[in-house]
C-alpha cells in the first residue's frame, strides 16, 4: 500500500480571503474552505451568495459548519503565517489595513477600496481582473479624508468656481453649472503658479533688505547732523551766562528729541520690514515643501492659503525723514533775545501788560521763532459736566478774539483762520484727561463722524487714557512723562510745520513736517467727556 504524502504547506492551510492560516475553517457546498468569519463577511457585502473561488451560485445562504478535520490539522501542525521579506511598519509609515496582529508596511493604497495593502494582501489586486482596474497609488494615510462627506464618493475632481475638491455626484448637484477638471490637471496648474510665487519671494526679500539699509543710512546721517548742530551751538553759546546757558540746554534738548523721534520712526519701519522678511522667508520655505509633495489633495487644500501673498506694506514710497536743523541756531538766538526782553519788561513794567504776559510761554525750542505772532487772548472759562472748568486761549496772526463753540461738548473752533506766515497759540488743559487740540482746514460745523487725520484736513494731538497720540495714518503714539498743564501749538504755514509743546516742562512733544496747506487753517479744540 502506498504511503500518503503528508507534506503540507502554509498555502494548503490558508484562507484565500484573508490569506492567513485558517481560523475555524468551514466548507461550502462546492467543497472550498474558508475562515468562518471571512466567508460570512464576504456574503454580508454581496447581494448574492456564491463561492469566492469558483463563483458557484447558491440560491440561499448556505448554513455552514466548522470543518472539524481541517481544524485539527491546523492545530496539529501549529502552522502560522509568516510573511517573508516584508518589513513591519515603522513610525511615520502607512500600515496595511488588512493585516491582523503584527501590521506590515503598506506598499500601495487603492483609491476605490480606500484600503492600504501590504505586498501579500495586494495580491488579489494584481490577479483578479476586476480588482486590476482599481487605481493604485503610493501608500496614503487616512484615506477616508478623500471621500466626499456628502455623497460618500471619492474626491477626484476640482471645482474651478468654488476652488474645492468634489466627487462625481457633486458635479450634477451642488456644482452642476460649475467648470470642473481632474485633480491632476488642477495640481499641475497650481504647481506652475506656486513656482512663480517661489521666484517672486526672493525679490521681495531683497527689496526690503535694501530699504532697511537705506533707512539705516538715513539715521546715520541724521546722527552726524545732530552731533554737528550741537557742537556748533555749544561753540556759540558757551561764552554766555545765565539765560544763555539755559538757551543752550533747550537747543540740545530739541535736537535730541528730533533725533529720537527720527530713530523711533526708523526703528518702527525697520521692525516692519524685518518682520515681512521673516514672514516671506517662512512662506518661501512652505512653498518649497509644498512643491515637493505628490499628494494632490493635501497640495490643493494647502494651496488656498498660499496662492495669495500675505498683505504687505508698499515700501517704495516709505522713507525715514531726517529732522531739519536749517536755521535752528539763529532762531534759538532770536528766542534768547525775546526771553531777555521779556525778563526786562517784567522788572520795569507793572501795568496790565505784565499780567497778560503771565500767560505767555518762554519756549526756546525750535521751530518757534521770535517773529511768530504771540498775542494772548482773554482766558475763556465755561462750566462743563462735573462742575469743572475748561480754559482755552488762542494766539494767531490776526489777534482775533472770536471763537465759535460747536454743539454741547464744548468743541471750539476759531472764526478767523490764517493762510500764510507763522502763528502760535496755547491751551490750558490742566485737570482734563480727554481732549483733541490742533489746527484744521474745516471752517464749518464739526461732524460726529469725522476722523482726525491730515488726509481729512486735521492736524490733531489727542490725549486719552492711553497717553498722547498724533492722529496720523498710522497714528503716532508719544510718551507722556507727567500730566500736561498747558499745551502750545506752533504753525509755519509756508514751510508746512505743525509743532506741539509741553509749556510747563518746556519740552517739545511732536512735530508734523512736510505738510501741504492749500486752505486757511483754524485752531480747534475738542473736549471729550
Coordinates of C-alpha atoms in Angstrom, one line a residue, residues 20 35 59 163 190 238 280 334 362 400 426 497 513 515:
X20 CA -4.0 33.8 6.8
X35 CA -12.4 31.1 7.7
X59 CA -29.9 30.2 -4.3
X163 CA -11.9 76.2 -5.6
X190 CA -1.3 75.3 -9.2
X238 CA 29.3 128.7 25.9
X280 CA 8.2 85.9 3.4
X334 CA 16.3 135.1 18.3
X362 CA 9.0 131.3 27.0
X400 CA -8.8 137.8 16.7
X426 CA -1.7 127.9 23.8
X497 CA 5.1 122.7 10.1
X513 CA 6.7 118.3 8.9
X515 CA 2.6 119.2 5.4

